[in-house]
mmCIF file of C-alpha atoms in Angstrom:
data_model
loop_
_atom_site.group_PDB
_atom_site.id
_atom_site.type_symbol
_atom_site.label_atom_id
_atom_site.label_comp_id
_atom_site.label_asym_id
_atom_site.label_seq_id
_atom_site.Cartn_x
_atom_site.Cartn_y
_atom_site.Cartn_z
ATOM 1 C CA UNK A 1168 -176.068 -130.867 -171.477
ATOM 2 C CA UNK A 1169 -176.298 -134.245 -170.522
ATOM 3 C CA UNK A 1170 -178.346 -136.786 -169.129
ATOM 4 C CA UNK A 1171 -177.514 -137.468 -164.796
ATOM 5 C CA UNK A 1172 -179.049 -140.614 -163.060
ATOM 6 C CA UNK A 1173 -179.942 -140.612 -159.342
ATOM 7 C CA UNK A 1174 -177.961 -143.460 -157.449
ATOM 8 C CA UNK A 1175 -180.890 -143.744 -154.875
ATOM 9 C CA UNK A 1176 -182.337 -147.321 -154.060
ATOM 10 C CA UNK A 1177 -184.748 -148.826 -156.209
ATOM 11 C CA UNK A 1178 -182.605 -146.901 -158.599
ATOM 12 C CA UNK A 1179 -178.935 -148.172 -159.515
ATOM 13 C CA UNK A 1180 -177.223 -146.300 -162.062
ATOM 14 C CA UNK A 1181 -175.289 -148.493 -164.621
ATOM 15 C CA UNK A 1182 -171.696 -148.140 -165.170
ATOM 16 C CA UNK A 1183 -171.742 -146.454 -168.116
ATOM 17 C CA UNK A 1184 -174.398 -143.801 -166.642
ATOM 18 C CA UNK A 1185 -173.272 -140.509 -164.537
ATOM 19 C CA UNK A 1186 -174.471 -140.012 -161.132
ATOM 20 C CA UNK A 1187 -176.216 -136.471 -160.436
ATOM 21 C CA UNK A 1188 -173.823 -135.532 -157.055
ATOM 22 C CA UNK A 1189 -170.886 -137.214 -158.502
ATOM 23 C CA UNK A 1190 -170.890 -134.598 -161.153
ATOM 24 C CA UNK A 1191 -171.920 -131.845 -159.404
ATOM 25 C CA UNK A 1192 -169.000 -132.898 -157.073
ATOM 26 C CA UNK A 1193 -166.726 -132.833 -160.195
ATOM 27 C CA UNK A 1194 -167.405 -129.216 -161.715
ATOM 28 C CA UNK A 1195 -168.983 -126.848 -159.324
ATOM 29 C CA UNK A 1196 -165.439 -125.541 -158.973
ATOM 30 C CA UNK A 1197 -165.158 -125.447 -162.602
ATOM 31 C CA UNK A 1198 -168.416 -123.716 -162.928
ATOM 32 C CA UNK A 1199 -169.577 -119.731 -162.748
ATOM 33 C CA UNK A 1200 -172.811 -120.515 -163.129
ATOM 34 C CA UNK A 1201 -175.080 -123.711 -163.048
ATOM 35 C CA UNK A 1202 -178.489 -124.475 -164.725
ATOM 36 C CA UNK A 1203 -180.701 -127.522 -163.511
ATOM 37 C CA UNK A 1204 -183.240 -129.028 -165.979
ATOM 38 C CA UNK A 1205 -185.436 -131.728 -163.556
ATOM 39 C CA UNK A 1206 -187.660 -134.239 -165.381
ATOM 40 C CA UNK A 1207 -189.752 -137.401 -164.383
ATOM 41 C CA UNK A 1208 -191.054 -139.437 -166.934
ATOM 42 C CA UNK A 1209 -193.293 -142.813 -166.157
ATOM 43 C CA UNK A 1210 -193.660 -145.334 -168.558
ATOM 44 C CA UNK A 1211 -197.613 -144.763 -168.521
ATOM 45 C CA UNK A 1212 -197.253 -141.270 -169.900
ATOM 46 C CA UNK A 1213 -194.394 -142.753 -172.861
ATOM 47 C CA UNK A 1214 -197.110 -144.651 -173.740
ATOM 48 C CA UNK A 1215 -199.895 -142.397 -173.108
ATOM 49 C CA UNK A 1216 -197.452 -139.681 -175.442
ATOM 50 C CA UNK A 1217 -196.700 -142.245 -178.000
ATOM 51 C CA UNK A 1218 -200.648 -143.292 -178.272
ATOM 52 C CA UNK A 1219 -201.898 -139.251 -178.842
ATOM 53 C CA UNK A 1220 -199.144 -139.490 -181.359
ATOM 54 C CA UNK A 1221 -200.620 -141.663 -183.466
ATOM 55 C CA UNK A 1222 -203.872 -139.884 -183.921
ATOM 56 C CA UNK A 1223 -202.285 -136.968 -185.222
#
């Protein structure tokens, strides 16, 4: 598993990052089966996380 970027404005992948449909592009032929993991994470709840952390 590995972390994908989304290429889509204000987001610009960097050019050491993978873009989601670029490999999905690259090895759904390669592929008998396919697993998606989808996450958001906002720097408010990284902080938020690292805060309740603290208290523990």
């Amino acid at each position: 598993m590995e972390i994908l970027y989304s290429n889509i404005p204000p987001l610009i992948i960097g050019q050491d990052q993978k873009a989601i449909a670029n490999e999905i592009k690259a090895n759904i032929a390669l592929s008998d089966k396919i697993v998606f993991a989808v996450g958001y994470v906002s720097r408010n709840s990284l902080i938020e996380l690292d805060l309740s952390l603290i208290h523990i």
